Amino acid sequence: MEIRPIIWRDDAVVLIDQNALPLQERELLCREYGEVVAAIKDLTVRGAPAIGIAAAFGIALGARRLDHLPAGRIRAGFFKICDDFARSRPTARNLFWAIERMGRRFDAAAAEGTAGVGDALLAEARAILEEDVAANRRMGRFGSPFLRDGDAVLTHCNAGALATGGYGTALGVIRAAHEEGKRISVFVDETRPVLQGARLTAWELRKEGIPFTLIADNMAGTLMKQGRIQLVIVGADRIAANGDTANKIGTYPLAVLARAHGIPFYVAAPLSTIDLSLGSGDEIPIEERNPEEILSLRGVRIAEEGIDVYNPAFDVTPASLVTAIITEVGVANPPSDSALRELCSRGLSR
Ligand code: MRU
């Protein structure tokens, strides 16, 4: 069964509850847009493309409740909904990309009269979802040649079906190579503090029958030194114009380790993750999350209360450490301002 973390069913946004995985496979049904905002904040739905898609459906959900209001109030209500989503998490470019796209669809639909705005927005959210899945499959085809038969690949966090509309970005490339019959094995970083690797990537790979080994985050260097990892592939939350890449905290040290061991380091991400308005990664807003994520492990307190905690959710890997960025329209190899701009213009002309 294909993993689809966000669907529209019976006038509601239905999410796979990623906080419950892997121990429980259950859904969260959102009938109000505020429930989708809350689900993004508390990581029920997470991963940059999935956050954007959930917001698109959430905006459609909220806007459909406004349909009976006079035109001026529908517009004000729509912008309030968008604003609530924009404040949910700051780093993933895909969130803001999706909100902007929903805004353009709102303007186009409202210009024809406000009666059909809710339906138009729902159609746009559905299009964003299906385009994301198709983009991931194309990304898989562009990325799989980098994986050779017998390779062991290291990945961090979860950049799989759960983090997208379906299929995944970094995990999509691994899936594609596996589907082509290559014998690929995966080392999965557990990904402290909230363990997206141990809980989510391991769950997906197991379902798919792709061989993998779970490791703690501090073990990658030893495995590289032992020659047991041939390449690293990760996803991205935001990529600046020069190729600097924000991804889950712990990605940057992996890139440093990969360079020290002469191992290629790939980023797989859709064009909706690229932010050409930012010259470098220094400008990417990095989310800081609740200290409780560090003080506790899955609800069990492991450190004393009242101590200082620093909990950035993402780090930035400089483009100089990235071998190539794999997108749905081609590969920036190596990443550069001109290569990324060229890919983005190719995307626009599709
Ligand atoms: O905090 P999260 O779980 O939303 O962080 C997710 C990541 O860092 C992923 O690697 C990234 O969003 C790419 S997902 C295709």
GROMACS .gro file of N, CA and C and ligand atoms in nm, residues 43 46-49 51 89 156-160 163-164 169 196 235-237 247-248 313-314, ligand 1:
model
   84
   43LEU      N    1   0.415   1.849   1.493
   43LEU     CA    2   0.484   1.746   1.412
   43LEU      C    3   0.397   1.623   1.380
   46ARG      N    4   0.488   1.647   0.923
   46ARG     CA    5   0.616   1.718   0.920
   46ARG      C    6   0.692   1.678   0.794
   47GLY      N    7   0.806   1.748   0.773
   47GLY     CA    8   0.878   1.730   0.647
   47GLY      C    9   0.834   1.843   0.554
   48ALA      N   10   0.932   1.910   0.492
   48ALA     CA   11   0.901   2.036   0.423
   48ALA      C   12   0.787   2.026   0.319
   49PRO      N   13   0.794   1.932   0.223
   49PRO     CA   14   0.684   1.929   0.125
   49PRO      C   15   0.549   1.895   0.190
   51ILE      N   16   0.448   1.967   0.488
   51ILE     CA   17   0.397   2.085   0.559
   51ILE      C   18   0.326   2.177   0.459
   89ARG      N   19   0.550   2.714   1.124
   89ARG     CA   20   0.692   2.675   1.131
   89ARG      C   21   0.769   2.762   1.032
  156HIS      N   22   1.946   1.080   0.690
  156HIS     CA   23   1.923   1.144   0.819
  156HIS      C   24   1.779   1.194   0.821
  157CYS      N   25   1.717   1.191   0.938
  157CYS     CA   26   1.579   1.236   0.955
  157CYS      C   27   1.487   1.149   0.870
  158ASN      N   28   1.375   1.205   0.824
  158ASN     CA   29   1.288   1.133   0.733
  158ASN      C   30   1.255   1.222   0.615
  159ALA      N   31   1.305   1.184   0.499
  159ALA     CA   32   1.272   1.254   0.374
  159ALA      C   33   1.203   1.154   0.283
  160GLY      N   34   1.107   1.084   0.341
  160GLY     CA   35   1.036   0.978   0.269
  160GLY      C   36   0.896   1.019   0.231
  163ALA      N   37   0.716   1.254   0.458
  163ALA     CA   38   0.759   1.394   0.461
  163ALA      C   39   0.713   1.472   0.338
  164THR      N   40   0.637   1.404   0.252
  164THR     CA   41   0.598   1.463   0.123
  164THR      C   42   0.452   1.427   0.095
  169THR      N   43   1.163   1.225  -0.113
  169THR     CA   44   1.270   1.291  -0.189
  169THR      C   45   1.399   1.206  -0.178
  196GLN      N   46   1.299   1.115   1.408
  196GLN     CA   47   1.229   1.087   1.282
  196GLN      C   48   1.291   0.969   1.208
  235GLY      N   49   1.728   1.507   0.254
  235GLY     CA   50   1.633   1.602   0.197
  235GLY      C   51   1.673   1.744   0.235
  236ALA      N   52   1.580   1.838   0.216
  236ALA     CA   53   1.610   1.977   0.249
  236ALA      C   54   1.482   2.049   0.289
  237ASP      N   55   1.499   2.147   0.376
  237ASP     CA   56   1.386   2.233   0.416
  237ASP      C   57   1.386   2.364   0.339
  247ASN      N   58   1.862   2.169   0.654
  247ASN     CA   59   1.793   2.041   0.674
  247ASN      C   60   1.802   2.008   0.823
  248LYS      N   61   1.741   1.899   0.860
  248LYS     CA   62   1.734   1.858   1.001
  248LYS      C   63   1.870   1.872   1.071
  313ALA      N   64   1.607   2.331   1.528
  313ALA     CA   65   1.553   2.214   1.457
  313ALA      C   66   1.632   2.183   1.330
  314PHE      N   67   1.708   2.281   1.279
  314PHE     CA   68   1.776   2.262   1.150
  314PHE      C   69   1.916   2.320   1.157
  351MRU     O1   70   1.131   1.881   1.175
  351MRU     P1   71   1.093   1.801   1.055
  351MRU     O2   72   1.066   1.657   1.085
  351MRU     O3   73   0.982   1.867   0.977
  351MRU     O4   74   1.224   1.806   0.963
  351MRU     C1   75   1.219   1.740   0.839
  351MRU     C2   76   1.348   1.743   0.766
  351MRU     O5   77   1.445   1.804   0.807
  351MRU     C3   78   1.351   1.675   0.633
  351MRU     O6   79   1.476   1.620   0.605
  351MRU     C4   80   1.316   1.778   0.523
  351MRU     O7   81   1.198   1.845   0.555
  351MRU     C5   82   1.304   1.717   0.390
  351MRU     S1   83   1.160   1.618   0.376
  351MRU     C6   84   1.141   1.567   0.219
   0.00000   0.00000   0.00000
